[in-house]
Coordinates of C-alpha atoms and ligand atoms in Angstrom, one line a residue:
M13 CA 11.9 -38.7 -20.7
V14 CA 9.8 -35.6 -19.9
H15 CA 11.9 -32.7 -18.5
V16 CA 10.3 -31.0 -15.5
T17 CA 11.5 -27.5 -14.9
R18 CA 12.8 -26.9 -11.4
I19 CA 11.8 -23.5 -10.0
V20 CA 13.1 -22.2 -6.7
I21 CA 11.5 -19.1 -5.2
I22 CA 13.2 -17.2 -2.5
G23 CA 10.5 -15.3 -0.5
G24 CA 6.9 -16.4 0.1
G25 CA 5.1 -13.0 0.0
P26 CA 2.6 -12.1 -2.8
G27 CA 5.5 -12.0 -5.3
G28 CA 6.6 -15.5 -4.4
Y29 CA 3.5 -17.5 -3.5
E30 CA 1.4 -16.3 -6.4
A31 CA 4.3 -17.2 -8.7
A32 CA 4.5 -20.7 -7.1
L33 CA 0.8 -21.3 -7.7
V34 CA 1.2 -20.4 -11.4
A35 CA 4.4 -22.4 -11.9
A36 CA 2.8 -25.5 -10.2
Q37 CA -0.3 -25.2 -12.5
L38 CA 2.1 -25.1 -15.5
G39 CA 3.7 -28.3 -14.4
A40 CA 6.9 -27.2 -12.9
E41 CA 8.6 -28.7 -9.8
V42 CA 8.4 -25.8 -7.4
T43 CA 10.1 -25.0 -4.0
V44 CA 9.4 -21.9 -2.0
V45 CA 11.9 -20.9 0.6
D46 CA 10.7 -18.4 3.2
R47 CA 12.2 -17.1 6.4
D48 CA 9.1 -15.9 8.2
G49 CA 5.9 -17.6 6.9
L50 CA 4.0 -17.7 3.6
G51 CA 2.1 -14.6 2.8
G52 CA 5.2 -12.6 3.6
A53 CA 5.4 -9.2 5.1
A54 CA 2.2 -8.4 3.1
V55 CA 0.2 -10.8 5.2
L56 CA 2.0 -11.1 8.5
T57 CA 3.2 -7.5 9.3
D58 CA 2.3 -4.9 6.6
C59 CA -0.7 -4.8 4.3
V60 CA -3.2 -7.2 6.0
P61 CA -2.5 -6.1 9.6
S62 CA -2.6 -2.4 8.8
K63 CA -5.9 -2.7 6.9
T64 CA -7.4 -4.8 9.7
L65 CA -6.4 -2.1 12.2
I66 CA -7.8 0.5 9.8
A67 CA -11.1 -1.4 9.6
T68 CA -11.6 -0.6 13.3
A69 CA -10.5 3.0 12.8
E70 CA -12.9 3.4 9.8
V71 CA -15.9 2.4 11.9
M72 CA -14.9 4.8 14.6
T73 CA -14.4 7.8 12.2
G74 CA -17.5 7.0 10.2
F75 CA -19.5 7.0 13.4
D76 CA -17.8 10.1 14.8
A77 CA -18.2 12.0 11.6
S78 CA -21.9 11.5 11.0
Y79 CA -23.8 10.1 14.0
Q80 CA -25.0 13.5 15.2
E81 CA -25.8 14.7 11.7
L82 CA -27.7 11.5 11.0
G83 CA -29.7 11.9 14.2
I84 CA -28.2 9.0 16.2
R85 CA -28.2 9.4 20.0
L86 CA -26.4 7.2 22.4
A87 CA -28.1 5.9 25.5
C88 CA -24.9 5.9 27.6
D89 CA -23.4 9.3 26.9
R90 CA -24.1 12.8 25.9
P91 CA -22.4 13.4 22.6
E92 CA -19.0 15.1 22.4
G93 CA -19.4 18.8 22.2
E94 CA -22.5 18.8 24.5
G95 CA -20.4 18.4 27.6
G96 CA -19.8 14.7 27.1
E97 CA -16.7 12.6 26.4
R98 CA -16.2 11.0 23.1
A99 CA -19.0 8.5 22.7
I100 CA -16.9 5.5 21.7
S101 CA -13.4 4.2 22.6
V102 CA -11.2 1.4 21.6
D103 CA -9.7 -1.7 23.3
L104 CA -6.4 -1.7 21.4
G105 CA -5.2 -5.0 22.9
K106 CA -8.3 -6.7 21.6
V107 CA -8.0 -5.0 18.2
N108 CA -4.3 -6.1 17.9
R109 CA -5.1 -9.7 18.9
R110 CA -7.7 -9.8 16.1
V111 CA -5.1 -8.3 13.7
K112 CA -2.6 -11.0 14.5
R113 CA -5.2 -13.8 14.5
L114 CA -6.4 -12.8 11.0
A115 CA -2.8 -12.5 9.7
I116 CA -1.8 -15.9 11.0
A117 CA -5.0 -17.5 9.6
Q118 CA -4.4 -16.0 6.2
S119 CA -0.8 -17.2 6.2
H120 CA -2.0 -20.6 7.1
D121 CA -4.6 -20.6 4.3
I122 CA -2.0 -19.6 1.8
T123 CA 0.4 -22.4 3.0
Q124 CA -2.4 -24.9 2.6
S125 CA -3.4 -23.8 -0.9
V126 CA 0.3 -23.7 -2.0
T127 CA 1.1 -27.2 -0.6
R128 CA -2.2 -28.5 -2.1
A129 CA -0.9 -27.3 -5.5
G130 CA 2.1 -29.6 -5.0
V131 CA 4.6 -26.9 -4.0
T132 CA 7.4 -27.8 -1.5
V133 CA 7.7 -25.1 1.2
L134 CA 11.0 -24.8 3.1
R135 CA 11.4 -22.6 6.2
G136 CA 14.8 -20.9 6.1
K137 CA 17.0 -18.2 4.5
G138 CA 17.7 -18.7 0.8
R139 CA 20.6 -17.4 -1.2
L140 CA 22.2 -18.1 -4.6
G141 CA 25.2 -20.5 -4.5
S142 CA 28.5 -19.2 -5.6
G143 CA 29.0 -21.6 -8.5
G144 CA 27.1 -19.6 -11.1
Q145 CA 25.3 -21.2 -14.0
A146 CA 26.0 -24.9 -14.7
A147 CA 26.4 -26.2 -18.2
D148 CA 22.7 -27.2 -18.2
G149 CA 21.8 -23.7 -17.3
S150 CA 20.8 -24.6 -13.7
R151 CA 21.9 -22.8 -10.6
E152 CA 22.4 -23.7 -6.9
V153 CA 20.2 -22.2 -4.2
L154 CA 21.4 -22.7 -0.6
V155 CA 18.8 -22.8 2.1
E156 CA 19.9 -22.2 5.7
A157 CA 17.4 -23.6 8.1
V158 CA 16.5 -22.1 11.5
G159 CA 18.8 -24.6 13.3
G160 CA 21.8 -23.6 11.1
S161 CA 21.9 -26.7 8.8
T162 CA 22.2 -25.9 5.0
Q163 CA 20.5 -27.6 2.2
S164 CA 21.4 -27.3 -1.5
L165 CA 18.7 -27.1 -4.2
R166 CA 19.2 -27.0 -8.0
A167 CA 17.0 -24.7 -10.0
D168 CA 16.5 -24.2 -13.8
A169 CA 15.0 -20.8 -12.9
V170 CA 15.2 -18.8 -9.6
L171 CA 12.7 -16.1 -8.6
V172 CA 13.9 -13.7 -5.9
A173 CA 10.9 -12.1 -4.1
S174 CA 12.5 -11.2 -0.8
G175 CA 10.7 -7.9 0.0
V176 CA 11.9 -5.0 2.1
H177 CA 12.3 -4.0 5.7
P178 CA 11.7 -0.7 7.5
R179 CA 14.4 2.0 7.1
E180 CA 15.9 3.1 10.4
A181 CA 17.7 6.4 11.1
P182 CA 20.8 6.0 13.3
D183 CA 19.5 8.4 15.9
A184 CA 15.9 7.1 16.0
R185 CA 16.2 3.3 16.5
P186 CA 13.0 1.6 17.3
D187 CA 12.9 -0.1 20.8
G188 CA 9.7 -1.9 20.1
E189 CA 8.0 -0.3 23.1
R190 CA 7.7 3.5 22.6
I191 CA 9.8 4.1 19.5
L192 CA 8.2 1.8 16.9
N193 CA 8.4 0.8 13.3
W194 CA 5.2 -0.3 11.5
K195 CA 5.8 -4.0 12.2
Q196 CA 5.9 -3.4 16.0
V197 CA 2.7 -1.5 16.6
Y198 CA 0.6 -4.7 16.9
D199 CA 2.3 -5.6 20.2
L200 CA 0.7 -2.5 21.9
E201 CA -1.9 -3.3 24.6
E202 CA -2.8 0.3 25.3
L203 CA -3.6 3.0 22.8
P204 CA -0.7 5.6 22.6
R205 CA -2.0 8.7 24.3
E206 CA 0.2 11.0 22.2
L207 CA 1.7 9.6 19.1
I208 CA 4.3 11.3 17.0
V209 CA 4.4 9.8 13.4
V210 CA 7.6 10.6 11.6
G211 CA 7.1 10.4 7.8
S212 CA 4.1 11.5 5.8
G213 CA 4.2 9.1 2.9
V214 CA 1.5 6.4 2.5
T215 CA 2.5 4.4 5.5
G216 CA 2.9 7.4 7.8
A217 CA -0.4 9.0 6.6
E218 CA -2.4 5.7 7.0
F219 CA -1.2 5.1 10.5
A220 CA -1.5 8.8 11.6
G221 CA -5.1 8.8 10.4
A222 CA -5.9 5.4 11.9
Y223 CA -4.5 6.2 15.4
Q224 CA -6.2 9.6 15.4
A225 CA -9.5 7.8 14.7
L226 CA -8.8 5.3 17.5
G227 CA -8.3 8.2 19.9
S228 CA -4.6 9.1 20.0
K229 CA -3.5 12.7 19.9
V230 CA -1.4 12.6 16.8
T231 CA 1.5 14.8 15.5
L232 CA 2.6 14.1 12.0
V233 CA 6.1 15.2 11.0
S234 CA 6.4 15.7 7.3
S235 CA 9.7 16.7 5.6
R236 CA 7.8 18.1 2.6
D237 CA 5.3 21.0 2.0
R238 CA 2.4 18.6 2.2
V239 CA 1.5 15.1 3.3
L240 CA 1.7 12.3 0.7
P241 CA 4.4 13.8 -1.5
G242 CA 4.3 12.3 -4.9
E243 CA 0.5 11.7 -4.8
D244 CA -2.2 13.8 -6.5
P245 CA -1.7 17.3 -5.0
D246 CA -5.5 18.0 -4.8
A247 CA -6.0 14.7 -3.0
A248 CA -3.2 15.4 -0.6
E249 CA -4.7 18.8 0.1
V250 CA -8.1 17.3 1.0
L251 CA -6.5 14.8 3.3
E252 CA -4.3 17.3 5.1
E253 CA -7.2 19.6 5.6
V254 CA -9.3 16.7 7.0
F255 CA -6.4 15.7 9.3
R256 CA -6.1 19.2 10.7
R257 CA -9.8 19.7 11.1
R258 CA -10.0 16.5 13.2
G259 CA -7.2 17.9 15.4
M260 CA -4.0 16.4 14.1
N261 CA -0.9 18.5 14.5
V262 CA 0.6 18.3 11.0
M263 CA 4.2 19.8 11.0
S264 CA 5.5 20.4 7.5
R265 CA 9.0 21.0 6.0
L266 CA 10.7 19.5 9.1
R267 CA 12.8 16.4 9.5
A268 CA 13.1 14.4 12.7
E269 CA 16.8 14.4 13.5
S270 CA 16.5 12.0 16.4
A271 CA 14.0 10.2 18.6
K272 CA 15.0 9.1 22.1
R273 CA 13.3 7.6 25.2
V274 CA 13.2 9.7 28.3
G275 CA 11.5 7.6 30.9
D276 CA 7.9 7.0 29.8
R277 CA 8.1 9.5 27.1
V278 CA 9.8 10.0 23.7
E279 CA 11.6 13.2 22.7
V280 CA 11.8 13.9 19.0
T281 CA 14.3 16.6 17.9
L282 CA 13.3 18.4 14.7
S283 CA 15.6 19.9 12.1
D284 CA 14.8 23.5 13.3
G285 CA 16.1 22.6 16.8
R286 CA 12.6 22.3 18.4
V287 CA 12.0 19.3 20.6
I288 CA 8.5 17.7 20.6
T289 CA 7.4 15.0 23.0
G290 CA 4.8 12.2 23.0
T291 CA 4.2 8.9 24.7
H292 CA 5.1 7.0 21.5
C293 CA 6.8 7.6 18.2
L294 CA 6.2 5.7 15.0
I295 CA 9.0 5.8 12.4
A296 CA 7.8 5.5 8.8
I297 CA 10.6 6.8 6.7
G298 CA 10.8 4.3 3.9
A299 CA 12.0 0.8 3.3
I300 CA 15.3 -1.0 2.4
P301 CA 15.3 -4.0 0.0
N302 CA 16.1 -7.4 1.4
T303 CA 18.9 -8.0 -1.1
A304 CA 22.1 -8.0 0.9
G305 CA 23.9 -11.3 1.6
M306 CA 22.0 -13.3 -0.9
G307 CA 24.8 -13.8 -3.4
L308 CA 23.0 -11.7 -6.0
E309 CA 25.7 -9.5 -7.3
E310 CA 28.2 -12.4 -7.2
A311 CA 25.8 -14.2 -9.6
G312 CA 25.6 -11.2 -11.9
V313 CA 22.3 -9.8 -10.7
K314 CA 22.5 -6.0 -11.1
L315 CA 21.3 -3.9 -8.2
N316 CA 20.6 -0.1 -8.5
D317 CA 22.0 2.5 -6.1
W318 CA 19.2 1.8 -3.5
G319 CA 20.1 -2.0 -3.5
Q320 CA 16.9 -2.8 -5.5
I321 CA 17.1 -5.6 -8.1
V322 CA 16.9 -4.2 -11.7
V323 CA 14.3 -6.0 -13.7
D324 CA 12.7 -5.7 -17.2
R325 CA 9.0 -5.8 -17.8
V326 CA 8.9 -9.6 -17.8
S327 CA 10.8 -9.7 -14.4
R328 CA 14.2 -10.8 -15.8
T329 CA 17.3 -9.7 -14.0
S330 CA 20.6 -9.2 -15.6
A331 CA 21.6 -12.8 -14.7
P332 CA 20.2 -15.5 -17.0
G333 CA 17.7 -17.7 -15.3
V334 CA 17.3 -15.4 -12.3
Y335 CA 14.0 -13.4 -12.1
A336 CA 12.8 -11.0 -9.4
A337 CA 9.4 -9.7 -8.3
G338 CA 7.9 -7.5 -5.7
D339 CA 9.2 -4.8 -3.4
C340 CA 12.8 -5.9 -3.7
T341 CA 12.7 -4.6 -7.3
G342 CA 11.2 -1.2 -6.2
V343 CA 9.0 -1.1 -9.3
F344 CA 5.7 -0.1 -7.6
M345 CA 5.5 -1.3 -4.0
L346 CA 2.1 -2.9 -4.0
A347 CA 1.0 -6.5 -3.2
S348 CA -0.9 -6.6 -6.5
V349 CA 2.1 -5.6 -8.5
A350 CA 4.4 -8.1 -6.7
A351 CA 1.9 -10.9 -7.5
M352 CA 1.7 -9.8 -11.2
Q353 CA 5.5 -9.6 -11.5
G354 CA 5.8 -13.0 -10.0
R355 CA 3.2 -14.6 -12.3
I356 CA 4.8 -12.9 -15.4
A357 CA 8.2 -14.3 -14.4
M358 CA 6.8 -17.8 -14.3
Y359 CA 4.9 -17.5 -17.6
H360 CA 8.2 -16.3 -19.1
A361 CA 10.4 -18.9 -17.5
L362 CA 8.1 -21.7 -18.4
G363 CA 7.5 -20.6 -22.0
D364 CA 3.9 -19.6 -21.6
A365 CA 2.3 -16.6 -23.3
V366 CA 3.3 -13.5 -21.4
Q367 CA 2.1 -9.9 -21.3
P368 CA 4.8 -7.5 -20.1
L369 CA 4.0 -5.5 -17.0
N370 CA 2.0 -2.4 -17.8
L371 CA 2.5 0.2 -15.1
K372 CA 0.0 2.6 -16.6
T373 CA -3.0 0.5 -15.7
I374 CA -2.1 -0.2 -12.0
A375 CA -4.8 0.9 -9.6
S376 CA -3.6 1.8 -6.1
N377 CA -5.3 3.1 -2.9
I378 CA -4.3 4.9 0.2
F379 CA -6.4 3.7 3.1
T380 CA -6.9 6.9 4.9
D381 CA -10.3 8.5 5.7
P382 CA -11.2 9.6 3.0
E383 CA -9.5 7.0 0.9
I384 CA -7.4 8.1 -2.1
A385 CA -7.5 5.8 -5.1
T386 CA -5.6 6.4 -8.3
V387 CA -5.2 4.7 -11.7
G388 CA -3.3 5.5 -14.9
Y389 CA -1.7 8.8 -15.8
T390 CA -1.4 11.4 -13.1
A391 CA -1.6 15.2 -12.7
A392 CA 2.2 15.2 -12.6
D393 CA 2.4 13.3 -15.9
V394 CA 0.1 15.9 -17.5
S395 CA 2.0 18.9 -16.1
C396 CA 5.4 17.6 -17.1
G397 CA 4.2 16.9 -20.7
K398 CA 4.5 13.1 -20.5
M399 CA 0.8 12.9 -21.4
D400 CA -1.4 15.3 -23.3
A401 CA -4.7 15.2 -21.4
V402 CA -7.5 17.4 -20.2
E403 CA -8.9 17.0 -16.7
I404 CA -12.0 17.5 -14.7
K405 CA -12.4 17.5 -10.9
L406 CA -15.9 17.1 -9.5
P407 CA -16.3 17.6 -5.7
L408 CA -18.4 15.0 -4.0
R409 CA -20.3 17.8 -2.1
G410 CA -22.7 18.0 -5.1
N411 CA -23.4 14.3 -5.2
P412 CA -26.9 13.4 -3.8
R413 CA -25.7 10.2 -2.1
A414 CA -22.9 12.0 -0.5
K415 CA -25.3 14.6 0.9
M416 CA -27.5 11.9 2.3
Q417 CA -24.6 10.2 4.0
G418 CA -23.1 13.4 5.4
I419 CA -19.9 13.1 3.2
R420 CA -18.4 16.5 2.5
D421 CA -14.8 15.8 1.6
G422 CA -13.6 14.3 -1.6
F423 CA -13.8 14.4 -5.4
V424 CA -13.7 12.4 -8.6
K425 CA -11.0 13.5 -11.1
L426 CA -10.7 12.2 -14.7
F427 CA -8.1 12.7 -17.3
C428 CA -8.8 12.1 -21.0
R429 CA -7.0 12.6 -24.3
P430 CA -8.1 16.0 -25.8
G431 CA -8.9 14.7 -29.3
T432 CA -10.3 11.2 -28.8
G433 CA -11.7 11.5 -25.3
I434 CA -10.0 8.3 -24.3
V435 CA -9.8 8.0 -20.5
V436 CA -6.2 7.8 -19.4
G437 CA -6.4 8.2 -15.7
G438 CA -8.4 9.1 -12.6
V439 CA -8.3 9.9 -8.9
V440 CA -11.2 9.2 -6.5
V441 CA -11.1 10.7 -3.0
A442 CA -14.0 9.3 -1.0
P443 CA -15.0 6.7 1.5
R444 CA -14.3 3.3 -0.1
A445 CA -12.5 5.0 -3.1
S446 CA -10.8 1.6 -3.4
E447 CA -14.1 0.2 -4.7
L448 CA -15.1 3.2 -6.7
I449 CA -11.9 3.3 -8.8
H450 CA -12.7 0.1 -10.6
S451 CA -14.9 1.6 -13.2
I452 CA -12.1 4.1 -14.1
S453 CA -9.6 1.2 -14.1
L454 CA -11.8 -0.6 -16.6
A455 CA -12.0 2.5 -18.8
V456 CA -8.2 3.0 -18.7
D457 CA -7.5 -0.6 -19.3
N458 CA -9.8 -0.8 -22.3
N459 CA -9.2 2.6 -23.8
L460 CA -12.9 3.6 -23.2
T461 CA -13.9 7.1 -24.1
V462 CA -15.6 9.6 -21.8
E463 CA -18.7 9.1 -23.9
Q464 CA -18.7 5.4 -23.1
V465 CA -18.1 6.0 -19.4
A466 CA -20.9 8.6 -19.3
G467 CA -23.3 6.4 -21.3
A468 CA -23.2 3.5 -18.8
F469 CA -26.0 3.4 -16.2
T470 CA -25.1 4.2 -12.6
V471 CA -27.4 3.6 -9.7
Y472 CA -29.3 6.7 -8.3
P473 CA -28.3 7.8 -5.8
S474 CA -24.7 6.6 -5.7
L475 CA -21.2 8.0 -5.4
S476 CA -20.3 6.3 -8.7
G477 CA -22.8 8.7 -10.3
S478 CA -20.0 11.4 -9.9
T479 CA -17.7 9.3 -12.2
A480 CA -20.3 9.2 -14.9
E481 CA -21.1 12.9 -14.4
A482 CA -17.3 13.8 -14.6
A483 CA -17.1 11.9 -17.9
R484 CA -20.3 13.6 -19.2
Q485 CA -18.8 17.1 -18.4
L486 CA -15.5 16.2 -20.1
H487 CA -17.5 15.0 -23.1
I488 CA -19.6 18.2 -23.3
R489 CA -16.4 20.3 -22.9
K490 CA -14.7 18.2 -25.7
R491 CA -17.7 18.8 -28.0
A492 CA -17.7 22.5 -27.3
E493 CA -14.0 22.7 -28.0
S494 CA -14.3 20.8 -31.3
E495 CA -17.2 23.0 -32.5
S496 CA -15.5 26.3 -31.6
Ligands
FAD18 C1 2.3 -0.7 6.4 C2 2.2 -1.2 5.0 C3 0.9 -1.3 4.5 C4 0.8 -1.8 3.2 N1 -0.5 -1.8 2.6 C5 -0.7 -2.2 1.3 C6 -2.0 -2.3 0.8 O1 -2.9 -2.0 1.4 N2 -2.1 -2.8 -0.5 C7 -1.0 -3.1 -1.2 O2 -1.1 -3.5 -2.4 N3 0.2 -3.1 -0.7 C8 0.4 -2.6 0.6 N4 1.7 -2.6 1.1 C9 2.8 -3.0 0.3 C10 2.9 -4.6 0.3 O3 2.9 -5.0 1.6 C11 4.1 -5.0 -0.5 O4 4.0 -4.4 -1.8 C12 4.1 -6.5 -0.6 O5 4.3 -7.1 0.7 C13 5.3 -7.0 -1.5 O6 5.3 -8.3 -1.6 P1 6.7 -9.1 -1.8 O7 6.3 -10.5 -2.2 O8 7.6 -8.4 -2.7 O9 7.4 -9.1 -0.4 P2 6.9 -9.5 1.1 O10 5.5 -9.5 1.3 O11 7.7 -8.5 1.9 O12 7.5 -10.9 1.3 C14 8.8 -11.2 1.3 C15 9.1 -12.5 2.0 O13 10.4 -12.9 1.7 C16 11.0 -13.4 2.9 N5 12.5 -13.3 2.8 C17 13.3 -12.2 2.7 N6 14.6 -12.6 2.5 C18 14.6 -13.9 2.5 C19 15.6 -14.9 2.3 N7 16.9 -14.5 2.1 N8 15.2 -16.2 2.3 C20 13.9 -16.5 2.5 N9 12.9 -15.7 2.6 C21 13.2 -14.4 2.6 C22 10.5 -12.5 4.0 O14 10.5 -13.1 5.3 C23 9.0 -12.3 3.5 O15 8.2 -13.4 4.1 C24 1.9 -2.1 2.4 C25 3.2 -2.0 2.9 C26 3.3 -1.5 4.2 C27 4.7 -1.3 4.8

């Protein structure tokens, strides 16, 4: 008799549903248990909704930033700065209805493709049973349905991909109306007139930039010296300068001690005792893994001090037969990484060829305006001696296409090994940097040299010409150094 491996996946976000598709293709009997809907937080409340909102913001900033310079005049208004109001405005209720419609449609598409692949989808909360591993190596997974009934499943391998939820401070609890977390903003019908964003990490910066573009007066409270701590410092500097130039109030080295409703306003008390007020406050101070109450530690799954599941590079946890993927592992909180970890787990569990996760080739992007895209080794890796590399930074100001398009902010940065010239990392700060980073990703992934990157044709005029030019200059510098 042919033995079919039973896989149970807890969590249907990118970590879970991508794994389910792979496992089904490899012939396993697969069940996905999800509490909220397939696609997970990535599709329903986080990644997809925020990027859909930003799509509107992007059009507005792009228009604001260049229409006068490009010679565009509006029939209805005199442009801002010539005695007129801002030429365009947003209907946030309409934007948010579009956001939710797209998110639900994408969740529906994912559910269809997963069920078409033969995967069973159960709506409910999953947790590991208390019985541990049976003699045949299988485990019990308990599924609590919405009505309260509990179903027991047996699994030869379990994948936990349960994601995270927004962190809350005890004195700044979101009320869903004026004090909000990032999942609640899509219920707003009116644009916040004055928005205080607490937290200047990726989520805080993306929302602060987006709402400013939509027309809110934004104050960004950052506990660090600069926005985007942990990201490339030159990129963070460009973004902060752009934010300030567009009128954002960026408050650095300050914590928000509390946020409370006072009538129709929100009062935020800062660590230096000052109180700032706005009509709304968005709290973006990090995320907590969804790992409590799932029977994980009882089953021998090791969690770290932050409650994240400890995994190796093929997504194994410390409990045999239990794998974990995605944000709940804290490895690199991106949808693409979650999906890769989930697929790797299934290749490993089902005995297929498996390439361990390589964090050094991950490309990521911050969807601000300008966007900030990064791949490979970073400036921090070079300065702490983790990687011996030389770097070049080429401002976009000198790029012909950038001049034609009225783009002033941004740069291309490349890191290469000093002897061989192999490209080991890069940063692009530009409109649509998320698309421009791909050529550098290819170089990093395939150990291409700066000569090879410089030698490939780029379109004239194009922003990607700056990537080739940066590689050319590194090549020339490398030659000069080797000849001296
Ligand atoms: C505002 C914001 C914007 C982002 N933008 C991007 C972006 O542009 N690009 C990018 O790559 N990443 C982005 N991310 C990160 C991305 O959303 C996550 O990396 C991704 O969602 C991780 O996928 P996951 O499968 O680990 O978890 P999730 O997508 O969170 O899915 C987990 C699922 O598990 C379910 N679940 C939890 N516990 C249980 C349980 N006990 N039983 C059953 N089901 C359970 C949840 O309901 C959820 O459906 C963003 C994050 C935020 C907060």
